[in-house]
Tab-separated table of N, CA and C and ligand atoms in Angstrom:
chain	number	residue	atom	x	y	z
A	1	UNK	N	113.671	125.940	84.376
A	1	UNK	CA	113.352	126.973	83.391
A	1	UNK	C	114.012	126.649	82.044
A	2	UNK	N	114.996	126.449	81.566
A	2	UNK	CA	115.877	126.359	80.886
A	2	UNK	C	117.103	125.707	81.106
A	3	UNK	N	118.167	125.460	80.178
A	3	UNK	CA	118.915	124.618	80.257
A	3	UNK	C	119.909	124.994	81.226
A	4	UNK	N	120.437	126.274	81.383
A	4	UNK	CA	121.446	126.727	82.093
A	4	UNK	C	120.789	126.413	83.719
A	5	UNK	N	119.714	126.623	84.126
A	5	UNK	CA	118.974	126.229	85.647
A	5	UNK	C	119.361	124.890	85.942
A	6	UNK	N	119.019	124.220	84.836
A	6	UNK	CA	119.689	122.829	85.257
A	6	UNK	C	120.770	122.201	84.900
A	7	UNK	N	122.060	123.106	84.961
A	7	UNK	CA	123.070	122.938	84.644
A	7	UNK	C	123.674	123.025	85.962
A	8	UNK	N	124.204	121.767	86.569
A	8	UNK	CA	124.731	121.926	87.940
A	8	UNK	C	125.954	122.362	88.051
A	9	UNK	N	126.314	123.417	88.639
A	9	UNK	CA	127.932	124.374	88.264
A	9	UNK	C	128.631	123.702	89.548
A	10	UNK	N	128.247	122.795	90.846
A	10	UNK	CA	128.944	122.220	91.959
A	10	UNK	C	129.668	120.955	91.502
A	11	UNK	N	128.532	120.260	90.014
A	11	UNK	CA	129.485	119.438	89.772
A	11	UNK	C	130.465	119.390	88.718
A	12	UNK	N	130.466	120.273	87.832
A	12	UNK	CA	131.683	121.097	87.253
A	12	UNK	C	133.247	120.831	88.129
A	13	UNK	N	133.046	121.724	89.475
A	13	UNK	CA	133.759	122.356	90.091
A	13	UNK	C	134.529	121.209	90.457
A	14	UNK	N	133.548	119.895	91.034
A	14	UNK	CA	133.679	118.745	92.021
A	14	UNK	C	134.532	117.835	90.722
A	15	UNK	N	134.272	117.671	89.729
A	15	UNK	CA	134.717	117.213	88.487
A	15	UNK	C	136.403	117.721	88.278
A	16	UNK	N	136.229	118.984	87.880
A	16	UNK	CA	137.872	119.892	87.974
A	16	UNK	C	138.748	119.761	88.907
A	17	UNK	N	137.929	119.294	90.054
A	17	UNK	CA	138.952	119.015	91.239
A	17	UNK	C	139.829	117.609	90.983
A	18	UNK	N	138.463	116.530	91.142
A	18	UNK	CA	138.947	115.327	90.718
A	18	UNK	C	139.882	115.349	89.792
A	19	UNK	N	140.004	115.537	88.283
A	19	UNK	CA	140.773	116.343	87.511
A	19	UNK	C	142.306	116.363	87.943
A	20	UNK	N	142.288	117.673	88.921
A	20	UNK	CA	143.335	117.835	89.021
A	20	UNK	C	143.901	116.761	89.939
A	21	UNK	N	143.066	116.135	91.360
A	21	UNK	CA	143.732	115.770	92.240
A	21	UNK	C	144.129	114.104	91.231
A	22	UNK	N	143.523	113.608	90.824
A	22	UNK	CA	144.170	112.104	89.960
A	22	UNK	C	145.670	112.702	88.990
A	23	UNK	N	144.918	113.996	88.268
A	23	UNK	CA	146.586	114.070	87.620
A	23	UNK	C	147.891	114.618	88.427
A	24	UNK	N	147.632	114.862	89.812
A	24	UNK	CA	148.690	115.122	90.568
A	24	UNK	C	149.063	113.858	91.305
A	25	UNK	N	147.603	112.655	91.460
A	25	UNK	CA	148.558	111.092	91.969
A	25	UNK	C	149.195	110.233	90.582
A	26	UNK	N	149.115	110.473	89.497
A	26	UNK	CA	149.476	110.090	88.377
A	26	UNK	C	150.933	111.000	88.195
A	27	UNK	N	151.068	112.319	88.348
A	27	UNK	CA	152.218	113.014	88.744
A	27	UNK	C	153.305	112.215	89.657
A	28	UNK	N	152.701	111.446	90.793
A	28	UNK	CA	153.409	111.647	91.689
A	28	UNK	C	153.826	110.155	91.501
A	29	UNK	N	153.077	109.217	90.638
A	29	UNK	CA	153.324	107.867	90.464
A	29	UNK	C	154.918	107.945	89.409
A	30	UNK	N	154.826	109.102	88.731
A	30	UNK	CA	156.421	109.792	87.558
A	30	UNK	C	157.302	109.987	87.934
A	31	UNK	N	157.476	110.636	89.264
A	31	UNK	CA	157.955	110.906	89.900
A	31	UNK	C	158.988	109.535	90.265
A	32	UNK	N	158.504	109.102	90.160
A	32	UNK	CA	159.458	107.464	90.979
A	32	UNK	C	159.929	106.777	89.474
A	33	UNK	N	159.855	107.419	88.217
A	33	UNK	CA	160.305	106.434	87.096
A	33	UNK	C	160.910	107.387	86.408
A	34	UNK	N	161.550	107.115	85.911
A	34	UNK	CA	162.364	107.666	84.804
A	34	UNK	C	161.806	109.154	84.278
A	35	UNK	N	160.673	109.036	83.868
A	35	UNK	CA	159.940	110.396	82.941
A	35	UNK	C	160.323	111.493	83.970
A	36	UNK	N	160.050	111.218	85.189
A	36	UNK	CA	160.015	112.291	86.764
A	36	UNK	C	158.563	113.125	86.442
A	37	UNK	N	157.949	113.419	87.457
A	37	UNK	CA	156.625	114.078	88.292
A	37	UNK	C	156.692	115.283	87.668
A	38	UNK	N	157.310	116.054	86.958
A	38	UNK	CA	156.816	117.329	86.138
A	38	UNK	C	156.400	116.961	84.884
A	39	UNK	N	157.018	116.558	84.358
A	39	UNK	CA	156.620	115.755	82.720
A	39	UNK	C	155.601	115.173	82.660
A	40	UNK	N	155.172	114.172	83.618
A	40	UNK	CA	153.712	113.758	83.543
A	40	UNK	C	153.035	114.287	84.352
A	41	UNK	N	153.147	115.352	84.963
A	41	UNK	CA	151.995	116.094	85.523
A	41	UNK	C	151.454	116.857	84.050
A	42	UNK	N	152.385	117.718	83.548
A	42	UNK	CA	151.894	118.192	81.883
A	42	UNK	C	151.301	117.021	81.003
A	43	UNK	N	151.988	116.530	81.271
A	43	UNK	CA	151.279	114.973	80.500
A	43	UNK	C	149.599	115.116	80.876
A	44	UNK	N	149.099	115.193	81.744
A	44	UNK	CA	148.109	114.349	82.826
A	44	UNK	C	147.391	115.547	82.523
A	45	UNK	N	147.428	116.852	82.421
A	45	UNK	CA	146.774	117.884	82.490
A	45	UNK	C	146.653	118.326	81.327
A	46	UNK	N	147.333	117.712	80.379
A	46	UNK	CA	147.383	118.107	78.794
A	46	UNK	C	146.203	117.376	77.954
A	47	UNK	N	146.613	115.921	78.469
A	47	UNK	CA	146.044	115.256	77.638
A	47	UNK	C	145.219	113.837	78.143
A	48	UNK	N	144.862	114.450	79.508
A	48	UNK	CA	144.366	113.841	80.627
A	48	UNK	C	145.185	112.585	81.453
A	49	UNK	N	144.677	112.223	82.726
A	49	UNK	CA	145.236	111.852	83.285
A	49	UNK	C	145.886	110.341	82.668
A	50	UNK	N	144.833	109.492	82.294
A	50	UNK	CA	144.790	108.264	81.529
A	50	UNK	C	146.219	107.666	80.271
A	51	UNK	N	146.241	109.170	80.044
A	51	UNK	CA	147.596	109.332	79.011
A	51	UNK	C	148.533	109.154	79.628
A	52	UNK	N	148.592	110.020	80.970
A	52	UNK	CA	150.002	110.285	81.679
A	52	UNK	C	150.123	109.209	82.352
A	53	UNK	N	148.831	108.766	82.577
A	53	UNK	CA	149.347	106.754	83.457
A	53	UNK	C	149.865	105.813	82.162
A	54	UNK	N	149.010	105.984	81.115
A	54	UNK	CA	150.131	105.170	80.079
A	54	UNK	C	151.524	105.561	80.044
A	55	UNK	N	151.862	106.302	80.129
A	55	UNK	CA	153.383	107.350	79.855
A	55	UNK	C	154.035	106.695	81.004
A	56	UNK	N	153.578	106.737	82.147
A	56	UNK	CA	154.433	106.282	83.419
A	56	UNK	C	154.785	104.674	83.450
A	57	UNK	N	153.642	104.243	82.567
A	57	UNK	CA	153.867	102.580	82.532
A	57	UNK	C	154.887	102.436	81.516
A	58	UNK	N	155.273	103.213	80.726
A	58	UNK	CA	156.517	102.642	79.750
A	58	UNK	C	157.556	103.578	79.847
A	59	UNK	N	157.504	104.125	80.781
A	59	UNK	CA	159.250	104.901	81.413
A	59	UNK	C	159.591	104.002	82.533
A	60	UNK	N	160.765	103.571	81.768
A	60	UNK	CA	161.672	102.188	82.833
A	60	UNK	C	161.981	103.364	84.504
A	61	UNK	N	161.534	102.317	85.753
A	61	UNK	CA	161.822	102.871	86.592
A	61	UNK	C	162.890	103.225	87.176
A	62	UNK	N	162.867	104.196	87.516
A	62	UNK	CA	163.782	104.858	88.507
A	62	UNK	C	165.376	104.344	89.093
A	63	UNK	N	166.170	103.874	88.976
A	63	UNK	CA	166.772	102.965	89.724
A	63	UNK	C	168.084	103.152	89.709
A	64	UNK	N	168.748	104.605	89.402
A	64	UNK	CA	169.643	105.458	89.954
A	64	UNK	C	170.200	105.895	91.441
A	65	UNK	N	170.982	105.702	91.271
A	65	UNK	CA	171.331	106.613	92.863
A	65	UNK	C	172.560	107.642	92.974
A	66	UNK	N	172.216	108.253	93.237
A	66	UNK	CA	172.573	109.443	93.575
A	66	UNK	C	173.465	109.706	94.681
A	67	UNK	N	175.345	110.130	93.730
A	67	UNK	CA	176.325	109.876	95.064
A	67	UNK	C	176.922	111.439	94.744
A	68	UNK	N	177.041	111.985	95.923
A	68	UNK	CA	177.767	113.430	96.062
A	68	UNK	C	178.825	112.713	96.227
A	69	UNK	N	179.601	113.666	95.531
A	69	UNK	CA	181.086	114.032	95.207
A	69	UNK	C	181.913	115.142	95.734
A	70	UNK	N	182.716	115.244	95.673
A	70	UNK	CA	183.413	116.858	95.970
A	70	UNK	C	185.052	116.977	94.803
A	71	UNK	N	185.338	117.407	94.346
A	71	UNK	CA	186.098	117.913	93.062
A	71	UNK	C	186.740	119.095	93.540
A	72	UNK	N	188.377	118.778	94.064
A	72	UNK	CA	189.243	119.833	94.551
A	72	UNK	C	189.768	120.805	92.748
A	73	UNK	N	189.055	122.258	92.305
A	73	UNK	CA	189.745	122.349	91.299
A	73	UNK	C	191.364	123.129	91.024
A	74	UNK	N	191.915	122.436	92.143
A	74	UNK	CA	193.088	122.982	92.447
A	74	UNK	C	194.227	122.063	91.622
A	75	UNK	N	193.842	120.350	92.318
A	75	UNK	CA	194.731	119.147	91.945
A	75	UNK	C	193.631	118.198	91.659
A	76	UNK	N	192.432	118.450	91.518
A	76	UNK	CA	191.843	117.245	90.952
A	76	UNK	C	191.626	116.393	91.586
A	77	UNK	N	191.524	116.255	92.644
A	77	UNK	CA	191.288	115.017	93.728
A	77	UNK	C	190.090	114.954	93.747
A	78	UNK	N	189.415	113.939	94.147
A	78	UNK	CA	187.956	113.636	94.482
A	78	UNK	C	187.803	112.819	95.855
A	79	UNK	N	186.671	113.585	96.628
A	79	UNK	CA	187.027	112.985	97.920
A	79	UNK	C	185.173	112.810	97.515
A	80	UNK	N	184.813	111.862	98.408
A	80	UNK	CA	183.654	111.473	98.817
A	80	UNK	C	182.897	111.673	100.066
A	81	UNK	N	183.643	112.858	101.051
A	81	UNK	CA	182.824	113.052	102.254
A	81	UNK	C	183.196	114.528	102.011
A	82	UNK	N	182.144	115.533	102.765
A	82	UNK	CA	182.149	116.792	102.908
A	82	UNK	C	183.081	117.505	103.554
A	83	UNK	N	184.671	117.623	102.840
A	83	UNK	CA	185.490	118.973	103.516
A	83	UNK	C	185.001	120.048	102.636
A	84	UNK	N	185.162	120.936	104.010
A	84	UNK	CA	185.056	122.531	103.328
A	84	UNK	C	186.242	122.999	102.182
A	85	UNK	N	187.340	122.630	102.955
A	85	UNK	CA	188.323	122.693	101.651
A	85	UNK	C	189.159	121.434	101.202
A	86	UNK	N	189.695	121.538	100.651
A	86	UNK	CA	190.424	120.003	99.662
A	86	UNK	C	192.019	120.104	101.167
A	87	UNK	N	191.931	118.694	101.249
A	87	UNK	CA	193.075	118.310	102.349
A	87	UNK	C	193.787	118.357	101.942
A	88	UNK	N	194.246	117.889	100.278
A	88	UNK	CA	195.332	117.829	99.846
A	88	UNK	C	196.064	118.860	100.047
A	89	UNK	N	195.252	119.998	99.038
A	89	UNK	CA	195.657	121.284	99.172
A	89	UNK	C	196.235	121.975	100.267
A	90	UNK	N	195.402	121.799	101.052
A	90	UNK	CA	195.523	122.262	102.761
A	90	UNK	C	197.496	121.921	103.289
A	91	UNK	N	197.574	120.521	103.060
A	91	UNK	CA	198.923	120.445	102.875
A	91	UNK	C	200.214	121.225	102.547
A	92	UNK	N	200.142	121.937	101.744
A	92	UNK	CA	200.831	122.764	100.799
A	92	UNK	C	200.221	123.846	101.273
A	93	UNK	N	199.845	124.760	102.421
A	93	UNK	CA	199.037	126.121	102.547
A	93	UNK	C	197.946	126.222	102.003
A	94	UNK	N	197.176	125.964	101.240
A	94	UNK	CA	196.472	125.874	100.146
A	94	UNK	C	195.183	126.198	100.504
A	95	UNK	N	194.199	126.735	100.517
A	95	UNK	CA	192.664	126.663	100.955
A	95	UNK	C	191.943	126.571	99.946
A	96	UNK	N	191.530	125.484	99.526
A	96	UNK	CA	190.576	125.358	98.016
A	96	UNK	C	189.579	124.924	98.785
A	97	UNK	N	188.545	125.379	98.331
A	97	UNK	CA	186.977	125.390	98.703
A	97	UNK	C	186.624	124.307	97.615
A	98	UNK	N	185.784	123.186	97.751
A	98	UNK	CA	185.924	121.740	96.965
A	98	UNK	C	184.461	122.065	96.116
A	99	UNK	N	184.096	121.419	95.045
A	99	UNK	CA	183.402	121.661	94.461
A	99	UNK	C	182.096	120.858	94.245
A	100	UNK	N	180.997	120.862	94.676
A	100	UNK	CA	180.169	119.547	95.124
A	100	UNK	C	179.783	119.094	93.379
A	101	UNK	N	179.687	118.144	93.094
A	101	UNK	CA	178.806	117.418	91.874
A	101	UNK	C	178.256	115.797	92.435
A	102	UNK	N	176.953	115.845	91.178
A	102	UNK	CA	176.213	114.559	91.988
A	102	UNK	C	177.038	113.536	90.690
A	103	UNK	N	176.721	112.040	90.653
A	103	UNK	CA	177.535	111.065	89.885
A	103	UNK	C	175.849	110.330	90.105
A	104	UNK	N	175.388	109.414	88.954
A	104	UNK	CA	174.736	108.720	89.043
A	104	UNK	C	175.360	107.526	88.628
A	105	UNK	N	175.335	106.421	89.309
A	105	UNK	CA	175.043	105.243	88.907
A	105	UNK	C	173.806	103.673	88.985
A	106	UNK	N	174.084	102.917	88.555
A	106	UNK	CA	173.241	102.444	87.839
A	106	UNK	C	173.579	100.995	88.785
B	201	LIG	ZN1	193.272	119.990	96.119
């Protein structure tokens, strides 16, 4: 009849999907580099996916690691395995509850 009759609205839908599902594997490719998987998911959905794969190709990868710590703020000690409270302390009566922080290195 007119233009809107032959306007197929399944492949719209089928289109928007694709859409989203490439800018969520382009998300998830960020995720592993430097930028990280939220930034180029906005990336990818902003300004399409194609952008956010350029973006991921020039954020140096990933290659941190990630060491828990524990930080007595009683005496300052740093222990590297999980007590509930600082040993040192414990020594002296003491019950200090230790303080977790992460340390990245390189
Ligand atoms: Zn302590």
């Amino acid at each position: 009849m007119d233009f809107f009759d032959s306007f197929d609205i399944d492949y719209i839908v089928i289109l928007g999907f694709t859409y989203l599902f490439v800018a969520a594997t382009v998300a998830k490719l960020g995720s592993l580099r430097e930028v990280g998987g939220k930034k180029t998911l906005m990336y990818s959905l902003l300004f399409t996916p194609a952008y956010g794969l350029y973006y991921v190709f020039h954020s140096p990868a990933k290659d941190t690691l990630k060491i828990v710590h524990y930080r007595c703020p009683e005496c300052g000690l740093e222990h590297t395995d999980g007590h509930a409270h600082c040993p040192n302390c414990k020594k002296g009566g003491k019950r200090v509850r230790l303080k977790k922080f992460y340390m990245r290195t390189y």
